[in-house]
């Protein structure tokens, strides 16, 4: 967009300097040289992997200068820096997005084309860095893109896991997990910085020395070396390159003395190094359950301590006393996993800087802010006091002091109200409550959609909100339109640009101009063609990978996300079963042909979720092989759902399934990605679905089911009676019975767990209760789809109103309301930005 064919506007950069341009000729020459220098061989003789590596290395060369310039600019202007701490960053492939953001996409494509190669092929060589589970990790990655693209000095702090989220394979319908060895062929985007390694201490004990002033001496600890790897985060054609710093755990073996000729000491040293490296070996493959394992606690402290040490080291090089810290640094805590930032900063201010408690506490609270991402009780982290004390003895003492300090301030407001104080305490019943620590130690606490924030304020964190209401605020999530439209759906991006011009890429609110084209026949025609083209691409993938032929003229209806009871893949399945039954009864039934697409991983130990995958695959086997329904419906479960697969599925989808039990899905971000790509949502009034409905209007979304208020009211009343619903709805009764009555050949009692949870365990997630309303919603959807002009108008309205779900909007809000980054401290002033 905006690039003259044959040239690439590179870097654009620094305000006041001219754009440096790289021509196709230059690119070709640089690339050839790069391959030859890296491999000592000609372009014609190296593998695709070599070609890919050389391309990454070349792009890295190109971005070195703006990266350096950005760092220098931040140093020179002394602008306030934001550090976004997250245990997960689900980046997705970087080659495409970096080329795109650098403005080099067209040049590269053309240059490679002239060399007889295809950029698309090389992009697919890249492994998805699987450094996250789902929504929380992907959100962090979208935010990195927006921070850089807005020119905000915002960086990521994360973990460089040796093995990412497991690779999912489907064997006989079941999920099997394989190690995700994403680093096997190397990762060329990051740069190892051994000179900036820091030490992190675990275990040991704390000796208290008191001569006038109390001193805490931490002794007998084990040291782990934290080595940073920096990944450039490229802003969209604005010359800003921020940094994502990923930490890896290593042992410093050179300090270990070996016995002559090797011998047992050396062996011990190697064993020791393995235990140390365990720390950053694996990503915990679940985002919805709290894992009470010591290793997880160690990972969290490792990230926090290494990250903070490096921030402070950098701060000291450029600034004076740490008293000024909150004016120069903002630290954001993505869910409770990095919450140890609070006691760790206090430790540094108290033990190393010798500040008073009051001073240190004020600095900490002013620096820290926290986002909550879930109200699932099983995801709320609490650590046993004993374990915490053993692993982190000094941090434990500090948390105890914070607890005392916080409880004292509670006492001042609620004297004598012991019950309330013990409910709100950071340490109670021998457990440390991480969310309480976060609320006490941060100046801002936000939820990720309006409903979610309301539930936090009025229910889950009500007492905290009553105590300090000013801390609580909402920041509805967003996603980057650059990855989730421009890159993954270039045909749609082109159509939008042809219709309203290119500004929407940086100013997504301008998508609203599409509204008046929604009814335009020519526009609709184009939109239809784009969708068809994307369906063809997905169908090709499905054919090659799964051997299933999809009807590209059918409705593509997708539910892609983690498999979880509250997300209710089961509701989707029961509805498909009912549709299938209707077709069996009446093969001439007039329904639109449907392709139901599923994708998602189940946590390794989450048995019922894993069984849901088997259920979906069993249904697929049955339906796809039944000739009598004449291909009216197809069901596919796409293996190993990840960012790259989402980039293929979302542009091809007509119907976006967002059907959690109301109140459970804090926000959802898939819903936003689908909407931006013109899919129509069928959804419950939960999370950001509610705001999507407000944005598009009720004619352009199909909602069903219980509201959050109704769900919560049922819980208060002890649940509901699923038997009544089951007995009262023939069609529903039939499908529920089919879970166990031999309908699935050879399944036996395999799905008894699902059956029991619906009928005998109270149907906690209201699947049966919402079934009739879901079925009715699907009928409405079918009707709308039949009337193609109306349908296409709905699709356009979704794209047109997706601007407010851009992470650019979200991040601008974080910047102003939470981090207080004023425009004059931005690397580019507002006027500079406009002239660029
Ligand atoms: C997810 C939430 O489940 C999802 O609703 C939200 O959109 C996403 O975070 C980003 O905010 N782990 N993952 C989540 O929460 C936790 C904890």
PDB file of N, CA and C and ligand atoms in Angstrom, residues 88 133-137 139 143 286-288 334-337 371-374 376 379 448 477 566-567 664-672 687, ligand 1:
ATOM      1  N   UNK A  88       3.656 -15.135  28.134  1.00  0.00           N
ATOM      2  CA  UNK A  88       3.429 -15.670  26.786  1.00  0.00           C
ATOM      3  C   UNK A  88       3.396 -14.553  25.747  1.00  0.00           C
ATOM      4  N   UNK A 133      -0.272 -19.851  24.610  1.00  0.00           N
ATOM      5  CA  UNK A 133      -1.363 -20.821  24.544  1.00  0.00           C
ATOM      6  C   UNK A 133      -2.484 -20.377  23.637  1.00  0.00           C
ATOM      7  N   UNK A 134      -2.994 -19.178  23.900  1.00  0.00           N
ATOM      8  CA  UNK A 134      -4.184 -18.749  23.173  1.00  0.00           C
ATOM      9  C   UNK A 134      -4.336 -17.242  23.269  1.00  0.00           C
ATOM     10  N   UNK A 135      -5.547 -16.830  23.665  1.00  0.00           N
ATOM     11  CA  UNK A 135      -5.912 -15.412  23.640  1.00  0.00           C
ATOM     12  C   UNK A 135      -4.933 -14.475  24.337  1.00  0.00           C
ATOM     13  N   UNK A 136      -4.523 -14.874  25.550  1.00  0.00           N
ATOM     14  CA  UNK A 136      -3.667 -13.980  26.334  1.00  0.00           C
ATOM     15  C   UNK A 136      -2.321 -13.725  25.640  1.00  0.00           C
ATOM     16  N   UNK A 137      -1.741 -14.784  25.098  1.00  0.00           N
ATOM     17  CA  UNK A 137      -0.441 -14.655  24.445  1.00  0.00           C
ATOM     18  C   UNK A 137      -0.540 -13.945  23.103  1.00  0.00           C
ATOM     19  N   UNK A 139      -2.824 -11.764  22.308  1.00  0.00           N
ATOM     20  CA  UNK A 139      -3.112 -10.359  22.592  1.00  0.00           C
ATOM     21  C   UNK A 139      -1.804  -9.598  22.823  1.00  0.00           C
ATOM     22  N   UNK A 143      -0.409  -6.389  20.740  1.00  0.00           N
ATOM     23  CA  UNK A 143      -0.053  -5.136  21.392  1.00  0.00           C
ATOM     24  C   UNK A 143       1.353  -4.684  21.012  1.00  0.00           C
ATOM     25  N   UNK A 286      -1.394 -24.651  29.201  1.00  0.00           N
ATOM     26  CA  UNK A 286      -2.773 -24.391  29.595  1.00  0.00           C
ATOM     27  C   UNK A 286      -2.857 -22.950  30.060  1.00  0.00           C
ATOM     28  N   UNK A 287      -3.923 -22.262  29.644  1.00  0.00           N
ATOM     29  CA  UNK A 287      -4.043 -20.893  30.133  1.00  0.00           C
ATOM     30  C   UNK A 287      -5.266 -20.722  31.024  1.00  0.00           C
ATOM     31  N   UNK A 288      -5.925 -21.800  31.302  1.00  0.00           N
ATOM     32  CA  UNK A 288      -7.163 -21.622  32.053  1.00  0.00           C
ATOM     33  C   UNK A 288      -7.136 -22.337  33.401  1.00  0.00           C
ATOM     34  N   UNK A 334       0.810  -8.585  32.624  1.00  0.00           N
ATOM     35  CA  UNK A 334      -0.225  -9.248  31.836  1.00  0.00           C
ATOM     36  C   UNK A 334      -0.743 -10.474  32.585  1.00  0.00           C
ATOM     37  N   UNK A 335      -1.880 -10.321  33.198  1.00  0.00           N
ATOM     38  CA  UNK A 335      -2.434 -11.306  34.126  1.00  0.00           C
ATOM     39  C   UNK A 335      -1.482 -11.467  35.326  1.00  0.00           C
ATOM     40  N   UNK A 336      -1.808 -12.378  36.236  1.00  0.00           N
ATOM     41  CA  UNK A 336      -1.010 -12.396  37.477  1.00  0.00           C
ATOM     42  C   UNK A 336       0.360 -13.062  37.321  1.00  0.00           C
ATOM     43  N   UNK A 337       0.604 -13.724  36.192  1.00  0.00           N
ATOM     44  CA  UNK A 337       1.867 -14.481  36.102  1.00  0.00           C
ATOM     45  C   UNK A 337       3.126 -13.647  36.399  1.00  0.00           C
ATOM     46  N   UNK A 371      -3.429  -6.108  34.214  1.00  0.00           N
ATOM     47  CA  UNK A 371      -4.638  -6.499  33.477  1.00  0.00           C
ATOM     48  C   UNK A 371      -5.090  -7.877  33.939  1.00  0.00           C
ATOM     49  N   UNK A 372      -6.356  -7.979  34.259  1.00  0.00           N
ATOM     50  CA  UNK A 372      -6.930  -9.297  34.562  1.00  0.00           C
ATOM     51  C   UNK A 372      -7.589  -9.841  33.291  1.00  0.00           C
ATOM     52  N   UNK A 373      -7.394 -11.129  33.013  1.00  0.00           N
ATOM     53  CA  UNK A 373      -7.927 -11.706  31.775  1.00  0.00           C
ATOM     54  C   UNK A 373      -8.971 -12.778  31.988  1.00  0.00           C
ATOM     55  N   UNK A 374      -9.241 -13.124  33.214  1.00  0.00           N
ATOM     56  CA  UNK A 374     -10.219 -14.205  33.399  1.00  0.00           C
ATOM     57  C   UNK A 374     -10.808 -14.184  34.799  1.00  0.00           C
ATOM     58  N   UNK A 376     -12.295 -17.132  35.695  1.00  0.00           N
ATOM     59  CA  UNK A 376     -12.378 -18.563  36.004  1.00  0.00           C
ATOM     60  C   UNK A 376     -11.675 -18.821  37.331  1.00  0.00           C
ATOM     61  N   UNK A 379      -8.330 -20.494  37.390  1.00  0.00           N
ATOM     62  CA  UNK A 379      -7.161 -19.838  36.804  1.00  0.00           C
ATOM     63  C   UNK A 379      -6.542 -18.820  37.761  1.00  0.00           C
ATOM     64  N   UNK A 448     -10.851  -6.652  30.369  1.00  0.00           N
ATOM     65  CA  UNK A 448     -10.555  -6.622  28.939  1.00  0.00           C
ATOM     66  C   UNK A 448     -11.791  -6.467  28.045  1.00  0.00           C
ATOM     67  N   UNK A 477     -10.263  -5.234  24.653  1.00  0.00           N
ATOM     68  CA  UNK A 477      -9.182  -5.758  23.808  1.00  0.00           C
ATOM     69  C   UNK A 477      -9.284  -5.283  22.366  1.00  0.00           C
ATOM     70  N   UNK A 566     -16.334 -24.224  28.871  1.00  0.00           N
ATOM     71  CA  UNK A 566     -17.101 -22.975  28.859  1.00  0.00           C
ATOM     72  C   UNK A 566     -17.230 -22.381  27.453  1.00  0.00           C
ATOM     73  N   UNK A 567     -16.335 -22.757  26.561  1.00  0.00           N
ATOM     74  CA  UNK A 567     -16.422 -22.239  25.185  1.00  0.00           C
ATOM     75  C   UNK A 567     -17.474 -23.010  24.374  1.00  0.00           C
ATOM     76  N   UNK A 664     -18.361 -16.048  31.085  1.00  0.00           N
ATOM     77  CA  UNK A 664     -17.091 -16.774  31.187  1.00  0.00           C
ATOM     78  C   UNK A 664     -15.978 -16.240  30.295  1.00  0.00           C
ATOM     79  N   UNK A 665     -16.313 -15.795  29.096  1.00  0.00           N
ATOM     80  CA  UNK A 665     -15.250 -15.375  28.179  1.00  0.00           C
ATOM     81  C   UNK A 665     -14.978 -13.906  28.447  1.00  0.00           C
ATOM     82  N   UNK A 666     -13.823 -13.634  29.044  1.00  0.00           N
ATOM     83  CA  UNK A 666     -13.562 -12.262  29.465  1.00  0.00           C
ATOM     84  C   UNK A 666     -13.762 -11.298  28.302  1.00  0.00           C
ATOM     85  N   UNK A 667     -13.164 -11.612  27.178  1.00  0.00           N
ATOM     86  CA  UNK A 667     -13.360 -10.749  26.021  1.00  0.00           C
ATOM     87  C   UNK A 667     -13.532 -11.580  24.757  1.00  0.00           C
ATOM     88  N   UNK A 668     -12.518 -12.397  24.463  1.00  0.00           N
ATOM     89  CA  UNK A 668     -12.440 -13.030  23.149  1.00  0.00           C
ATOM     90  C   UNK A 668     -11.737 -12.040  22.223  1.00  0.00           C
ATOM     91  N   UNK A 669     -10.928 -12.566  21.345  1.00  0.00           N
ATOM     92  CA  UNK A 669     -10.286 -11.706  20.343  1.00  0.00           C
ATOM     93  C   UNK A 669     -10.473 -12.299  18.948  1.00  0.00           C
ATOM     94  N   UNK A 670     -10.738 -13.621  18.906  1.00  0.00           N
ATOM     95  CA  UNK A 670     -11.069 -14.256  17.626  1.00  0.00           C
ATOM     96  C   UNK A 670     -12.298 -13.580  17.027  1.00  0.00           C
ATOM     97  N   UNK A 671     -13.271 -13.290  17.891  1.00  0.00           N
ATOM     98  CA  UNK A 671     -14.491 -12.619  17.422  1.00  0.00           C
ATOM     99  C   UNK A 671     -14.158 -11.354  16.621  1.00  0.00           C
ATOM    100  N   UNK A 672     -13.124 -10.628  17.064  1.00  0.00           N
ATOM    101  CA  UNK A 672     -12.748  -9.376  16.389  1.00  0.00           C
ATOM    102  C   UNK A 672     -12.076  -9.652  15.037  1.00  0.00           C
ATOM    103  N   UNK A 687     -18.485 -11.192  26.929  1.00  0.00           N
ATOM    104  CA  UNK A 687     -17.215 -10.564  26.543  1.00  0.00           C
ATOM    105  C   UNK A 687     -17.420  -9.449  25.541  1.00  0.00           C
TER     106      UNK A 687
HETATM  107  C1  LIG B   1      -7.859 -15.065  27.695  1.00  0.00           C
HETATM  108  C2  LIG B   1      -9.345 -14.953  27.954  1.00  0.00           C
HETATM  109  O1  LIG B   1      -9.887 -16.219  28.193  1.00  0.00           O
HETATM  110  C3  LIG B   1     -10.015 -14.340  26.721  1.00  0.00           C
HETATM  111  O2  LIG B   1     -11.393 -14.122  26.945  1.00  0.00           O
HETATM  112  C4  LIG B   1      -9.363 -13.015  26.373  1.00  0.00           C
HETATM  113  O3  LIG B   1      -9.849 -12.520  25.166  1.00  0.00           O
HETATM  114  C5  LIG B   1      -7.855 -13.183  26.272  1.00  0.00           C
HETATM  115  O4  LIG B   1      -7.338 -13.767  27.443  1.00  0.00           O
HETATM  116  C6  LIG B   1      -7.152 -11.866  26.072  1.00  0.00           C
HETATM  117  O5  LIG B   1      -7.541 -10.932  27.003  1.00  0.00           O
HETATM  118  N1  LIG B   1      -5.596 -16.847  29.778  1.00  0.00           N
HETATM  119  N2  LIG B   1      -6.145 -16.563  28.612  1.00  0.00           N
HETATM  120  C7  LIG B   1      -7.070 -15.664  28.790  1.00  0.00           C
HETATM  121  O6  LIG B   1      -7.104 -15.383  30.060  1.00  0.00           O
HETATM  122  C8  LIG B   1      -6.141 -16.137  30.666  1.00  0.00           C
HETATM  123  C9  LIG B   1      -5.762 -16.132  32.092  1.00  0.00           C
END
